[in-house]
Each structure stands twice: as C-alpha cells, then as structure tokens.
N, CA, C and O atoms as a MOPAC input file, in Angstrom:
PM7 MOZYME 1SCF
protein

 N     95.09400 1   126.56500 1   164.24100 1
 C     95.02000 1   125.48400 1   165.22000 1
 C     94.00600 1   124.44600 1   164.73700 1
 O     92.91600 1   124.81200 1   164.29800 1
 N     94.35200 1   123.15000 1   164.81100 1
 C     93.43200 1   122.12300 1   164.32800 1
 C     92.22500 1   121.95600 1   165.24900 1
 O     92.23800 1   122.34600 1   166.41700 1
 N     91.19800 1   121.36800 1   164.67900 1
 C     89.99500 1   121.10600 1   165.47700 1
 C     90.29800 1   120.04100 1   166.52000 1
 O     91.17800 1   119.20100 1   166.33400 1
 N     89.55700 1   120.09000 1   167.61900 1
 C     89.68000 1   119.04900 1   168.64100 1
 C     88.89000 1   117.84000 1   168.19400 1
 O     87.85600 1   117.97900 1   167.54100 1
 N     89.36600 1   116.65300 1   168.53900 1
 C     88.63000 1   115.44300 1   168.19900 1
 C     87.65700 1   115.10700 1   169.31800 1
 O     87.97000 1   115.25000 1   170.50000 1
 N     86.47600 1   114.65800 1   168.92400 1
 C     85.48200 1   114.20300 1   169.88300 1
 C     85.83300 1   112.78900 1   170.31900 1
 O     86.17700 1   111.94800 1   169.48900 1
 N     85.74700 1   112.52900 1   171.59900 1
 C     85.95500 1   111.17700 1   172.12400 1
 C     84.70700 1   110.37500 1   171.80400 1
 O     83.65500 1   110.59600 1   172.40300 1
 N     84.81900 1   109.44600 1   170.86500 1
 C     83.63500 1   108.75500 1   170.34400 1
 C     82.93200 1   107.90800 1   171.40400 1
 O     81.70700 1   107.78700 1   171.38100 1
 N     83.68300 1   107.32500 1   172.32400 1
 C     83.06500 1   106.54300 1   173.39900 1
 C     82.20300 1   107.41600 1   174.28200 1
 O     81.11200 1   107.01300 1   174.68700 1
 N     82.69100 1   108.62300 1   174.58700 1
 C     81.93300 1   109.55300 1   175.42100 1
 C     80.72400 1   110.09300 1   174.66700 1
 O     79.66200 1   110.29600 1   175.25500 1
 N     80.88300 1   110.32700 1   173.36600 1
 C     79.78600 1   110.86800 1   172.56500 1
 C     78.60400 1   109.89700 1   172.50600 1
 O     77.45200 1   110.31700 1   172.40400 1
 N     78.90100 1   108.60300 1   172.57200 1
 C     77.83400 1   107.59800 1   172.54000 1
 C     77.13400 1   107.47300 1   173.89000 1
 O     75.99100 1   107.02100 1   173.95600 1
 N     77.80800 1   107.86500 1   174.95800 1
 C     77.25500 1   107.68800 1   176.30800 1
 C     76.59800 1   108.93500 1   176.88900 1
 O     75.69400 1   108.82500 1   177.71600 1
 N     77.03600 1   110.10600 1   176.47200 1
 C     76.54400 1   111.34600 1   177.05900 1
 C     75.93900 1   112.25500 1   176.00200 1
 O     76.34100 1   112.21500 1   174.83900 1
 N     74.97500 1   113.07300 1   176.40200 1
 C     74.45500 1   114.11600 1   175.52600 1
 C     74.23600 1   115.36900 1   176.36800 1
 O     74.08100 1   115.29700 1   177.58700 1
 N     74.22600 1   116.50500 1   175.69900 1
 C     74.09100 1   117.77600 1   176.40300 1
 C     72.66500 1   118.29000 1   176.24000 1
 O     72.11900 1   118.28300 1   175.13700 1
 N     72.06700 1   118.73400 1   177.34100 1
 C     70.70700 1   119.25800 1   177.31800 1
 C     70.72000 1   120.70100 1   176.82800 1
 O     71.78700 1   121.28100 1   176.62600 1
 N     69.56300 1   121.26900 1   176.64200 1
 C     69.45400 1   122.64500 1   176.17800 1
 C     70.06000 1   123.64400 1   177.13600 1
 O     70.55500 1   124.68900 1   176.71500 1
 N     70.02800 1   123.33600 1   178.42400 1
 C     70.57900 1   124.26000 1   179.42700 1
 C     72.06900 1   124.02100 1   179.67000 1
 O     72.68000 1   124.71600 1   180.48300 1
 N     72.66200 1   123.04400 1   178.97200 1
 C     74.09500 1   122.80300 1   179.09600 1
 C     74.47800 1   121.72200 1   180.09200 1
 O     75.66500 1   121.48300 1   180.31400 1
 N     73.49200 1   121.06400 1   180.69700 1
 C     73.79800 1   119.97100 1   181.61200 1
 C     74.08900 1   118.71000 1   180.78500 1
 O     73.74000 1   118.63700 1   179.60700 1
 N     74.72200 1   117.73700 1   181.40900 1
 C     75.06700 1   116.50700 1   180.70300 1
 C     74.13600 1   115.39100 1   181.14300 1
 O     73.97400 1   115.12400 1   182.33400 1
 N     73.52100 1   114.73800 1   180.14600 1
 C     72.58200 1   113.66300 1   180.38800 1
 C     73.30700 1   112.33800 1   180.20700 1
 O     74.13200 1   112.18600 1   179.30600 1
 N     72.98800 1   111.37600 1   181.07600 1
 C     73.59500 1   110.05100 1   180.97200 1
 C     72.55000 1   108.99100 1   181.28900 1
 O     71.53100 1   109.27200 1   181.91900 1
 N     72.81800 1   107.76700 1   180.84200 1
 C     71.93600 1   106.67300 1   181.20800 1
 C     72.47200 1   106.00500 1   182.45700 1
 O     73.64500 1   106.16300 1   182.79600 1
 N     71.62600 1   105.26500 1   183.13800 1
 C     72.01500 1   104.65700 1   184.40800 1
 C     72.69400 1   103.30400 1   184.19600 1
 O     72.49000 1   102.64300 1   183.17800 1
 N     73.49300 1   102.91200 1   185.16600 1
 C     74.19800 1   101.62600 1   185.11400 1
 C     73.31800 1   100.51900 1   185.71900 1
 O     72.19900 1   100.78100 1   186.16000 1
 N     73.82600 1    99.30600 1   185.73700 1
 C     73.18700 1    98.12900 1   186.35200 1
 C     71.92700 1    97.67200 1   185.63000 1
 O     70.97300 1    97.24600 1   186.28100 1
 N     71.89700 1    97.74800 1   184.29700 1
 C     70.69700 1    97.32300 1   183.57400 1
 C     70.97000 1    96.22100 1   182.56500 1
 O     70.05600 1    95.82100 1   181.84400 1
 N     72.20400 1    95.71300 1   182.48600 1
 C     72.50400 1    94.77800 1   181.40500 1
 C     72.37000 1    93.29800 1   181.77200 1
 O     71.89200 1    92.51300 1   180.95300 1
 N     72.77000 1    92.90200 1   182.95900 1
 C     72.65400 1    91.48800 1   183.31900 1
 C     72.47300 1    91.35200 1   184.83000 1
 O     72.55400 1    92.33700 1   185.56400 1
 N     72.22900 1    90.12500 1   185.28500 1
 C     71.90000 1    89.80700 1   186.68600 1
 C     70.69300 1    90.64400 1   187.12600 1
 O     70.74700 1    91.36300 1   188.12400 1
 N     69.62100 1    90.53400 1   186.37000 1
 C     68.44300 1    91.35900 1   186.63500 1
 C     67.42100 1    90.68000 1   187.54400 1
 O     66.55300 1    91.35400 1   188.09900 1
 N     67.50900 1    89.37000 1   187.70500 1
 C     66.49100 1    88.67600 1   188.51100 1
 C     66.45100 1    89.11300 1   189.97300 1
 O     65.35300 1    89.24800 1   190.51200 1
 N     67.57900 1    89.34300 1   190.65100 1
 C     67.47400 1    89.78200 1   192.04700 1
 C     66.95700 1    91.21500 1   192.20600 1
 O     66.50800 1    91.58900 1   193.28900 1
 N     67.01500 1    92.00400 1   191.16100 1
 C     66.58400 1    93.40000 1   191.26000 1
 C     65.06600 1    93.48400 1   191.16900 1
 O     64.43600 1    92.75600 1   190.40200 1
 N     64.49600 1    94.37000 1   191.95100 1
 C     63.04600 1    94.49600 1   191.96800 1
 C     62.56100 1    95.17400 1   190.68600 1
 O     63.31600 1    95.87100 1   190.00800 1
 N     61.29600 1    94.95600 1   190.37600 1
 C     60.70500 1    95.56100 1   189.18000 1
 C     60.74600 1    97.07300 1   189.26700 1
 O     61.00700 1    97.75500 1   188.27700 1
 N     60.48700 1    97.59500 1   190.46100 1
 C     60.52200 1    99.04500 1   190.66800 1
 C     61.91300 1    99.60600 1   190.36800 1
 O     62.05000 1   100.63900 1   189.71300 1
 N     62.93500 1    98.91300 1   190.85500 1
 C     64.31000 1    99.36800 1   190.63600 1
 C     64.67800 1    99.34400 1   189.15500 1
 O     65.28900 1   100.28400 1   188.64700 1
 N     64.30100 1    98.26100 1   188.46300 1
 C     64.61000 1    98.14700 1   187.03400 1
 C     63.87900 1    99.21800 1   186.22800 1
 O     64.42800 1    99.75300 1   185.26500 1
 N     62.65800 1    99.52700 1   186.61400 1
 C     61.87200 1   100.56400 1   185.92600 1
 C     62.52200 1   101.93600 1   186.11200 1
 O     62.58700 1   102.73000 1   185.17400 1
 N     63.00200 1   102.20900 1   187.32900 1
 C     63.64200 1   103.49900 1   187.59300 1
 C     64.99600 1   103.61900 1   186.90000 1
 O     65.42200 1   104.72400 1   186.56200 1
 N     65.67400 1   102.49500 1   186.68800 1
 C     66.97200 1   102.51500 1   186.00800 1
 C     66.83900 1   102.81500 1   184.51400 1
 O     67.81700 1   103.19700 1   183.87300 1
 N     65.63300 1   102.64500 1   183.95300 1
 C     65.42800 1   102.94100 1   182.53200 1
 C     65.53500 1   104.42600 1   182.22600 1
 O     65.92700 1   104.81100 1   181.12400 1
 N     65.19200 1   105.25300 1   183.18900 1
 C     65.19300 1   106.69900 1   182.97600 1
 C     66.61600 1   107.24000 1   182.93100 1
 O     67.50400 1   106.73000 1   183.61400 1
 N     66.82500 1   108.26900 1   182.12900 1
 C     68.14500 1   108.90600 1   182.10900 1
 C     68.20500 1   109.91400 1   183.25000 1
 O     67.18100 1   110.29000 1   183.81900 1
 N     69.40800 1   110.33800 1   183.57000 1
 C     69.60300 1   111.26800 1   184.66500 1
 C     70.65800 1   112.29300 1   184.28500 1
 O     71.33500 1   112.14300 1   183.26700 1
 N     70.80100 1   113.32000 1   185.08600 1
 C     71.77200 1   114.37900 1   184.81100 1
 C     73.08600 1   114.04400 1   185.51000 1
 O     73.09500 1   113.58500 1   186.65200 1
 N     74.17700 1   114.27800 1   184.82000 1
 C     75.50500 1   114.00600 1   185.35200 1
 C     75.79900 1   114.92900 1   186.53200 1
 O     75.36100 1   116.07900 1   186.55800 1
 N     76.54400 1   114.41300 1   187.50200 1
 C     76.92700 1   115.19400 1   188.66200 1
 C     77.80200 1   116.37600 1   188.23500 1
 O     78.59600 1   116.26000 1   187.30100 1
 N     77.65400 1   117.50500 1   188.91800 1
 C     78.39000 1   118.72100 1   188.55600 1
 C     79.90400 1   118.55500 1   188.61000 1
 O     80.63000 1   119.22300 1   187.87500 1
 N     80.38200 1   117.66600 1   189.47700 1
 C     81.82700 1   117.49200 1   189.63800 1
 C     82.49400 1   116.90700 1   188.39000 1
 O     83.69600 1   117.08600 1   188.19300 1
 N     81.72200 1   116.20600 1   187.54300 1
 C     82.29100 1   115.58200 1   186.34600 1
 C     82.01500 1   116.38200 1   185.07700 1
 O     82.52100 1   116.03600 1   184.01000 1
 N     81.21900 1   117.44600 1   185.17800 1
 C     80.79400 1   118.16500 1   183.97500 1
 C     81.95600 1   118.67100 1   183.13700 1
 O     81.94600 1   118.49800 1   181.91800 1
 N     82.94900 1   119.28500 1   183.74800 1
 C     84.06300 1   119.85900 1   182.99400 1
 C     84.84400 1   118.77200 1   182.24800 1
 O     85.25400 1   118.97000 1   181.10500 1
 N     85.04500 1   117.63100 1   182.89800 1
 C     85.78800 1   116.53200 1   182.27400 1
 C     85.06000 1   115.99700 1   181.04500 1
 O     85.69100 1   115.71900 1   180.02400 1
 N     83.74700 1   115.85200 1   181.13300 1
 C     82.97200 1   115.31700 1   180.01500 1
 C     82.91000 1   116.32600 1   178.87600 1
 O     82.99000 1   115.94900 1   177.70700 1
 N     82.76800 1   117.60200 1   179.20900 1
 C     82.69700 1   118.63000 1   178.16700 1
 C     83.99700 1   118.74600 1   177.37700 1
 O     83.97700 1   119.16100 1   176.21800 1
 N     85.12900 1   118.38600 1   177.98800 1
 C     86.39700 1   118.35000 1   177.25900 1
 C     86.37100 1   117.21900 1   176.23400 1
 O     86.89700 1   117.36600 1   175.13000 1
 N     85.75400 1   116.08300 1   176.60000 1
 C     85.70000 1   114.93000 1   175.70300 1
 C     84.73500 1   115.14100 1   174.54100 1
 O     84.96300 1   114.62600 1   173.44700 1
 N     83.65400 1   115.90000 1   174.77100 1
 C     82.67200 1   116.12400 1   173.69600 1
 C     82.52100 1   117.62500 1   173.44100 1
 O     81.50800 1   118.21500 1   173.81700 1
 N     83.52200 1   118.25100 1   172.80300 1
 C     83.51000 1   119.71300 1   172.65300 1
 C     82.44800 1   120.25800 1   171.70100 1
 O     82.03000 1   121.40600 1   171.85400 1
 N     81.99500 1   119.45900 1   170.71400 1
 C     81.10200 1   120.00500 1   169.69800 1
 C     79.66400 1   119.53600 1   169.80700 1
 O     78.85100 1   119.87200 1   168.94600 1
 N     79.32000 1   118.76900 1   170.83500 1
 C     77.93600 1   118.29200 1   170.96100 1
 C     77.06300 1   119.29400 1   171.67000 1
 O     75.87100 1   119.04900 1   171.85900 1

C-alpha cells in the first residue's frame, strides 16, 4: 500500500504537541488592526490548541507530523 500524502496547506498551519493535541495560530491578525484593542492583538499572537471536534479531521490531513 502506498504512503499517504500530507496535505501541505494543513502542515503549514497546524502542528502536533508532545501529548498529541493539535496546535494552531489564531485568526484576525492580518489586516484591519486599528479598531482592535492592543490587549486583543497581543492575545491573538499566542497559539492555541485545536478544538477536540476537529482533531480527527486534521490528523487525517497530517498523518506523519
């Protein structure tokens, strides 16, 4: 059976932690930043863990990471 291909778009956006959770970066940081508060922009810089409901779907896209 051939190897599965990694979805390159997903591989650039998600990474897997040591415990097997999926790490992602937050949205709303690229443009229209003036109305957003400094506190909000600072908190958006941090990465977060993907919701459990999407974990299986993402792990199918990135089988070898």
